[in-house]
Amino acid sequence: MSKYTLNVNGKAQPVDVEADTPLLWALRDTMGLVGTKYGCGVGACGACTVHVDGQPARACQLPVSSIGKRKITTIEGLDARAAHPLQQAWQELDVPQCGYCQSGQIMSACALLKQHPHPTEAQIDEAMAGNLCRCATYVRIRAGVQRAADIASAASGASAASAASTGKGRK
Ligand code: FES
Ligand code: FES
């Protein structure tokens, strides 16, 4: 066993695990962050998707010893109130069926929206292609990503308007 300190959801998290322990098990078993799921263990399903320095990554394929100071974000760290536009859209459209794959879906979708705030259907399908859903919720996932883009866009428009009316946006 070796001691590592991982930066997870903005906090330093000490873990004492074998060097080759996948990040997935450090998150779930050591830190109790069980929102990240085990699906296949071979990088093929996307259930374990987290962000590493803002990029989607398969936690089942990342040995803890390889992470260093990179910042890990899990579904639990996406939004303090669980009210990220994707989480709002997922609830509004009842996207999940069994739910097992959905934290991975949301983490991949989040990375997509950072890169493309208004993604086309083709961009959504390409970005989400590595996240499998045994319940085949793909149509609702695509609708959820589009709805989240609208929610995020409306929220940023509202905050820009509020800043303008209070003068905060002026130089
Ligand atoms: S559990 Fe990691 S990709 Fe399937
Ligand atoms: S909602 Fe059941 S696996 Fe995706």
PDB file of C-alpha atoms and ligand atoms in Angstrom:
ATOM      1  CA  MET A   1       0.000   0.000   0.000  1.00  0.00           C
ATOM      2  CA  SER A   2       1.114   3.568  -0.670  1.00  0.00           C
ATOM      3  CA  LYS A   3      -0.217   6.896   0.379  1.00  0.00           C
ATOM      4  CA  TYR A   4      -1.445   9.345  -2.226  1.00  0.00           C
ATOM      5  CA  THR A   5      -3.244  12.642  -1.962  1.00  0.00           C
ATOM      6  CA  LEU A   6      -5.758  13.177  -4.717  1.00  0.00           C
ATOM      7  CA  ASN A   7      -7.516  16.431  -5.543  1.00  0.00           C
ATOM      8  CA  VAL A   8     -11.158  15.369  -5.787  1.00  0.00           C
ATOM      9  CA  ASN A   9     -14.020  17.819  -6.128  1.00  0.00           C
ATOM     10  CA  GLY A  10     -11.810  20.625  -4.860  1.00  0.00           C
ATOM     11  CA  LYS A  11     -10.627  18.805  -1.732  1.00  0.00           C
ATOM     12  CA  ALA A  12      -7.368  17.060  -0.914  1.00  0.00           C
ATOM     13  CA  GLN A  13      -8.285  13.406  -0.337  1.00  0.00           C
ATOM     14  CA  PRO A  14      -5.692  11.091   1.203  1.00  0.00           C
ATOM     15  CA  VAL A  15      -5.859   7.480   0.044  1.00  0.00           C
ATOM     16  CA  ASP A  16      -3.756   4.512   1.057  1.00  0.00           C
ATOM     17  CA  VAL A  17      -3.981   1.997  -1.779  1.00  0.00           C
ATOM     18  CA  GLU A  18      -1.818  -0.098  -4.101  1.00  0.00           C
ATOM     19  CA  ALA A  19      -0.209   1.994  -6.863  1.00  0.00           C
ATOM     20  CA  ASP A  20      -2.154   0.202  -9.565  1.00  0.00           C
ATOM     21  CA  THR A  21      -5.543   0.621  -7.878  1.00  0.00           C
ATOM     22  CA  PRO A  22      -7.914   2.147 -10.412  1.00  0.00           C
ATOM     23  CA  LEU A  23      -9.190   5.605  -9.495  1.00  0.00           C
ATOM     24  CA  LEU A  24     -12.714   4.162  -9.678  1.00  0.00           C
ATOM     25  CA  TRP A  25     -12.143   2.016  -6.585  1.00  0.00           C
ATOM     26  CA  ALA A  26     -10.355   4.786  -4.685  1.00  0.00           C
ATOM     27  CA  LEU A  27     -13.371   7.013  -5.303  1.00  0.00           C
ATOM     28  CA  ARG A  28     -15.968   4.406  -4.432  1.00  0.00           C
ATOM     29  CA  ASP A  29     -14.348   2.308  -1.714  1.00  0.00           C
ATOM     30  CA  THR A  30     -12.008   4.776  -0.024  1.00  0.00           C
ATOM     31  CA  MET A  31     -13.849   8.082  -0.420  1.00  0.00           C
ATOM     32  CA  GLY A  32     -17.426   6.817  -0.548  1.00  0.00           C
ATOM     33  CA  LEU A  33     -18.108   8.664  -3.805  1.00  0.00           C
ATOM     34  CA  VAL A  34     -20.347   5.960  -5.218  1.00  0.00           C
ATOM     35  CA  GLY A  35     -21.975   8.079  -7.934  1.00  0.00           C
ATOM     36  CA  THR A  36     -19.219   6.914 -10.288  1.00  0.00           C
ATOM     37  CA  LYS A  37     -20.213   3.440 -11.450  1.00  0.00           C
ATOM     38  CA  TYR A  38     -18.468   0.221 -12.395  1.00  0.00           C
ATOM     39  CA  GLY A  39     -19.772  -1.161 -15.665  1.00  0.00           C
ATOM     40  CA  CYS A  40     -17.157  -3.091 -17.596  1.00  0.00           C
ATOM     41  CA  GLY A  41     -13.783  -2.357 -16.008  1.00  0.00           C
ATOM     42  CA  VAL A  42     -12.088  -2.280 -19.407  1.00  0.00           C
ATOM     43  CA  GLY A  43     -12.788   1.250 -20.615  1.00  0.00           C
ATOM     44  CA  ALA A  44     -15.606   0.226 -22.912  1.00  0.00           C
ATOM     45  CA  CYS A  45     -18.860   1.465 -21.336  1.00  0.00           C
ATOM     46  CA  GLY A  46     -18.332   4.945 -19.875  1.00  0.00           C
ATOM     47  CA  ALA A  47     -20.190   4.243 -16.607  1.00  0.00           C
ATOM     48  CA  CYS A  48     -17.105   5.326 -14.664  1.00  0.00           C
ATOM     49  CA  THR A  49     -16.584   8.639 -16.488  1.00  0.00           C
ATOM     50  CA  VAL A  50     -15.142  11.453 -14.376  1.00  0.00           C
ATOM     51  CA  HIS A  51     -13.266  14.598 -15.334  1.00  0.00           C
ATOM     52  CA  VAL A  52      -9.499  14.846 -15.025  1.00  0.00           C
ATOM     53  CA  ASP A  53      -8.453  18.474 -15.386  1.00  0.00           C
ATOM     54  CA  GLY A  54     -11.799  19.086 -17.064  1.00  0.00           C
ATOM     55  CA  GLN A  55     -11.480  16.304 -19.624  1.00  0.00           C
ATOM     56  CA  PRO A  56     -13.663  13.196 -19.518  1.00  0.00           C
ATOM     57  CA  ALA A  57     -11.741  10.097 -18.459  1.00  0.00           C
ATOM     58  CA  ARG A  58     -12.502   6.481 -17.569  1.00  0.00           C
ATOM     59  CA  ALA A  59     -11.836   6.078 -13.857  1.00  0.00           C
ATOM     60  CA  CYS A  60     -11.553   2.290 -14.254  1.00  0.00           C
ATOM     61  CA  GLN A  61      -8.513   2.784 -16.479  1.00  0.00           C
ATOM     62  CA  LEU A  62      -6.563   5.279 -14.374  1.00  0.00           C
ATOM     63  CA  PRO A  63      -4.169   3.904 -11.765  1.00  0.00           C
ATOM     64  CA  VAL A  64      -4.136   6.135  -8.708  1.00  0.00           C
ATOM     65  CA  SER A  65      -0.339   6.466  -9.028  1.00  0.00           C
ATOM     66  CA  SER A  66      -0.747   8.121 -12.454  1.00  0.00           C
ATOM     67  CA  ILE A  67      -2.919  11.003 -11.325  1.00  0.00           C
ATOM     68  CA  GLY A  68      -0.517  13.269  -9.475  1.00  0.00           C
ATOM     69  CA  LYS A  69      -1.857  16.786  -8.929  1.00  0.00           C
ATOM     70  CA  ARG A  70      -4.492  16.650 -11.641  1.00  0.00           C
ATOM     71  CA  LYS A  71      -7.963  17.723 -10.570  1.00  0.00           C
ATOM     72  CA  ILE A  72     -10.622  15.050 -10.436  1.00  0.00           C
ATOM     73  CA  THR A  73     -14.303  15.953 -10.643  1.00  0.00           C
ATOM     74  CA  THR A  74     -16.990  13.360 -10.040  1.00  0.00           C
ATOM     75  CA  ILE A  75     -20.744  13.608 -10.397  1.00  0.00           C
ATOM     76  CA  GLU A  76     -20.881  14.608  -6.710  1.00  0.00           C
ATOM     77  CA  GLY A  77     -18.697  17.635  -7.472  1.00  0.00           C
ATOM     78  CA  LEU A  78     -20.542  18.832 -10.545  1.00  0.00           C
ATOM     79  CA  ASP A  79     -22.736  21.296  -8.690  1.00  0.00           C
ATOM     80  CA  ALA A  80     -23.016  21.932  -4.939  1.00  0.00           C
ATOM     81  CA  ARG A  81     -26.830  21.988  -5.162  1.00  0.00           C
ATOM     82  CA  ALA A  82     -27.102  19.178  -7.739  1.00  0.00           C
ATOM     83  CA  ALA A  83     -28.646  21.837  -9.976  1.00  0.00           C
ATOM     84  CA  HIS A  84     -26.242  21.858 -12.896  1.00  0.00           C
ATOM     85  CA  PRO A  85     -28.165  22.558 -16.143  1.00  0.00           C
ATOM     86  CA  LEU A  86     -27.649  18.906 -17.107  1.00  0.00           C
ATOM     87  CA  GLN A  87     -29.078  17.717 -13.796  1.00  0.00           C
ATOM     88  CA  GLN A  88     -32.040  20.061 -14.201  1.00  0.00           C
ATOM     89  CA  ALA A  89     -32.643  18.849 -17.747  1.00  0.00           C
ATOM     90  CA  TRP A  90     -32.268  15.186 -16.748  1.00  0.00           C
ATOM     91  CA  GLN A  91     -34.962  15.630 -14.097  1.00  0.00           C
ATOM     92  CA  GLU A  92     -37.226  17.677 -16.311  1.00  0.00           C
ATOM     93  CA  LEU A  93     -37.134  15.141 -19.139  1.00  0.00           C
ATOM     94  CA  ASP A  94     -36.970  12.019 -16.942  1.00  0.00           C
ATOM     95  CA  VAL A  95     -33.901  10.908 -18.848  1.00  0.00           C
ATOM     96  CA  PRO A  96     -32.818   7.904 -16.726  1.00  0.00           C
ATOM     97  CA  GLN A  97     -34.460   4.517 -16.739  1.00  0.00           C
ATOM     98  CA  CYS A  98     -32.538   2.293 -14.291  1.00  0.00           C
ATOM     99  CA  GLY A  99     -30.076   5.161 -13.846  1.00  0.00           C
ATOM    100  CA  TYR A 100     -26.922   3.066 -13.682  1.00  0.00           C
ATOM    101  CA  CYS A 101     -25.128   4.670 -16.627  1.00  0.00           C
ATOM    102  CA  GLN A 102     -26.384   8.183 -16.066  1.00  0.00           C
ATOM    103  CA  SER A 103     -23.655   9.755 -13.949  1.00  0.00           C
ATOM    104  CA  GLY A 104     -21.180   8.787 -16.660  1.00  0.00           C
ATOM    105  CA  GLN A 105     -23.517  10.148 -19.308  1.00  0.00           C
ATOM    106  CA  ILE A 106     -23.804  13.468 -17.496  1.00  0.00           C
ATOM    107  CA  MET A 107     -20.043  13.793 -17.021  1.00  0.00           C
ATOM    108  CA  SER A 108     -19.453  13.209 -20.733  1.00  0.00           C
ATOM    109  CA  ALA A 109     -22.246  15.623 -21.641  1.00  0.00           C
ATOM    110  CA  CYS A 110     -20.786  18.245 -19.314  1.00  0.00           C
ATOM    111  CA  ALA A 111     -17.437  18.093 -21.081  1.00  0.00           C
ATOM    112  CA  LEU A 112     -19.233  18.387 -24.420  1.00  0.00           C
ATOM    113  CA  LEU A 113     -21.149  21.504 -23.338  1.00  0.00           C
ATOM    114  CA  LYS A 114     -17.947  23.170 -22.162  1.00  0.00           C
ATOM    115  CA  GLN A 115     -16.496  22.665 -25.624  1.00  0.00           C
ATOM    116  CA  HIS A 116     -19.722  23.257 -27.589  1.00  0.00           C
ATOM    117  CA  PRO A 117     -22.309  25.234 -25.590  1.00  0.00           C
ATOM    118  CA  HIS A 118     -24.859  24.653 -28.375  1.00  0.00           C
ATOM    119  CA  PRO A 119     -23.954  21.258 -29.800  1.00  0.00           C
ATOM    120  CA  THR A 120     -25.473  19.866 -32.961  1.00  0.00           C
ATOM    121  CA  GLU A 121     -27.070  16.418 -32.901  1.00  0.00           C
ATOM    122  CA  ALA A 122     -23.988  15.059 -34.653  1.00  0.00           C
ATOM    123  CA  GLN A 123     -21.688  16.589 -32.025  1.00  0.00           C
ATOM    124  CA  ILE A 124     -23.832  15.119 -29.247  1.00  0.00           C
ATOM    125  CA  ASP A 125     -23.834  11.669 -30.843  1.00  0.00           C
ATOM    126  CA  GLU A 126     -20.075  11.789 -31.356  1.00  0.00           C
ATOM    127  CA  ALA A 127     -19.306  12.981 -27.820  1.00  0.00           C
ATOM    128  CA  MET A 128     -21.677  10.490 -26.209  1.00  0.00           C
ATOM    129  CA  ALA A 129     -20.819   7.482 -28.377  1.00  0.00           C
ATOM    130  CA  GLY A 130     -18.554   5.952 -25.727  1.00  0.00           C
ATOM    131  CA  ASN A 131     -21.235   5.978 -23.037  1.00  0.00           C
ATOM    132  CA  LEU A 132     -23.398   2.901 -23.285  1.00  0.00           C
ATOM    133  CA  CYS A 133     -26.901   2.591 -21.848  1.00  0.00           C
ATOM    134  CA  ARG A 134     -28.386  -0.875 -21.446  1.00  0.00           C
ATOM    135  CA  CYS A 135     -31.804   0.747 -21.104  1.00  0.00           C
ATOM    136  CA  ALA A 136     -31.321   2.526 -24.444  1.00  0.00           C
ATOM    137  CA  THR A 137     -32.215   5.997 -23.204  1.00  0.00           C
ATOM    138  CA  TYR A 138     -30.214   7.534 -26.045  1.00  0.00           C
ATOM    139  CA  VAL A 139     -33.060   9.611 -27.483  1.00  0.00           C
ATOM    140  CA  ARG A 140     -33.766  11.177 -24.087  1.00  0.00           C
ATOM    141  CA  ILE A 141     -30.049  11.696 -23.447  1.00  0.00           C
ATOM    142  CA  ARG A 142     -29.747  13.658 -26.665  1.00  0.00           C
ATOM    143  CA  ALA A 143     -32.852  15.707 -25.778  1.00  0.00           C
ATOM    144  CA  GLY A 144     -31.457  16.234 -22.278  1.00  0.00           C
ATOM    145  CA  VAL A 145     -28.187  17.627 -23.600  1.00  0.00           C
ATOM    146  CA  GLN A 146     -30.073  20.017 -25.881  1.00  0.00           C
ATOM    147  CA  ARG A 147     -32.337  21.102 -23.025  1.00  0.00           C
ATOM    148  CA  ALA A 148     -29.331  21.626 -20.734  1.00  0.00           C
ATOM    149  CA  ALA A 149     -27.739  23.831 -23.395  1.00  0.00           C
ATOM    150  CA  ASP A 150     -30.917  25.943 -23.425  1.00  0.00           C
ATOM    151  CA  ILE A 151     -31.037  26.140 -19.613  1.00  0.00           C
ATOM    152  CA  ALA A 152     -27.372  27.178 -19.442  1.00  0.00           C
ATOM    153  CA  SER A 153     -27.857  29.730 -22.181  1.00  0.00           C
ATOM    154  CA  ALA A 154     -30.912  31.247 -20.465  1.00  0.00           C
ATOM    155  CA  ALA A 155     -29.064  31.381 -17.135  1.00  0.00           C
ATOM    156  CA  SER A 156     -26.042  33.133 -18.627  1.00  0.00           C
ATOM    157  CA  GLY A 157     -28.336  35.580 -20.446  1.00  0.00           C
ATOM    158  CA  ALA A 158     -30.147  36.334 -17.185  1.00  0.00           C
ATOM    159  CA  SER A 159     -26.933  36.875 -15.249  1.00  0.00           C
ATOM    160  CA  ALA A 160     -25.545  39.137 -18.008  1.00  0.00           C
ATOM    161  CA  ALA A 161     -28.762  41.187 -17.908  1.00  0.00           C
ATOM    162  CA  SER A 162     -28.591  41.409 -14.123  1.00  0.00           C
ATOM    163  CA  ALA A 163     -24.934  42.525 -14.249  1.00  0.00           C
ATOM    164  CA  ALA A 164     -25.799  45.173 -16.855  1.00  0.00           C
ATOM    165  CA  SER A 165     -28.720  46.514 -14.790  1.00  0.00           C
ATOM    166  CA  THR A 166     -26.569  46.796 -11.649  1.00  0.00           C
ATOM    167  CA  GLY A 167     -23.604  48.202 -13.552  1.00  0.00           C
ATOM    168  CA  LYS A 168     -21.377  45.259 -12.602  1.00  0.00           C
ATOM    169  CA  GLY A 169     -20.629  44.472 -16.199  1.00  0.00           C
ATOM    170  CA  ARG A 170     -19.429  48.027 -16.965  1.00  0.00           C
ATOM    171  CA  LYS A 171     -15.805  48.969 -17.181  1.00  0.00           C
TER     172      LYS A 171
HETATM  173  S1  FES B   1     -16.401   0.747 -16.013  1.00  0.00           S
HETATM  174 FE1  FES B   1     -14.965   2.101 -16.862  1.00  0.00          FE
HETATM  175  S2  FES B   1     -15.479   2.219 -18.971  1.00  0.00           S
HETATM  176 FE2  FES B   1     -16.814   0.668 -18.161  1.00  0.00          FE
HETATM  177  S1  FES B   2     -30.539   4.126 -17.708  1.00  0.00           S
HETATM  178 FE1  FES B   2     -30.211   1.983 -17.371  1.00  0.00          FE
HETATM  179  S2  FES B   2     -28.218   1.635 -18.187  1.00  0.00           S
HETATM  180 FE2  FES B   2     -28.695   3.649 -18.796  1.00  0.00          FE
END
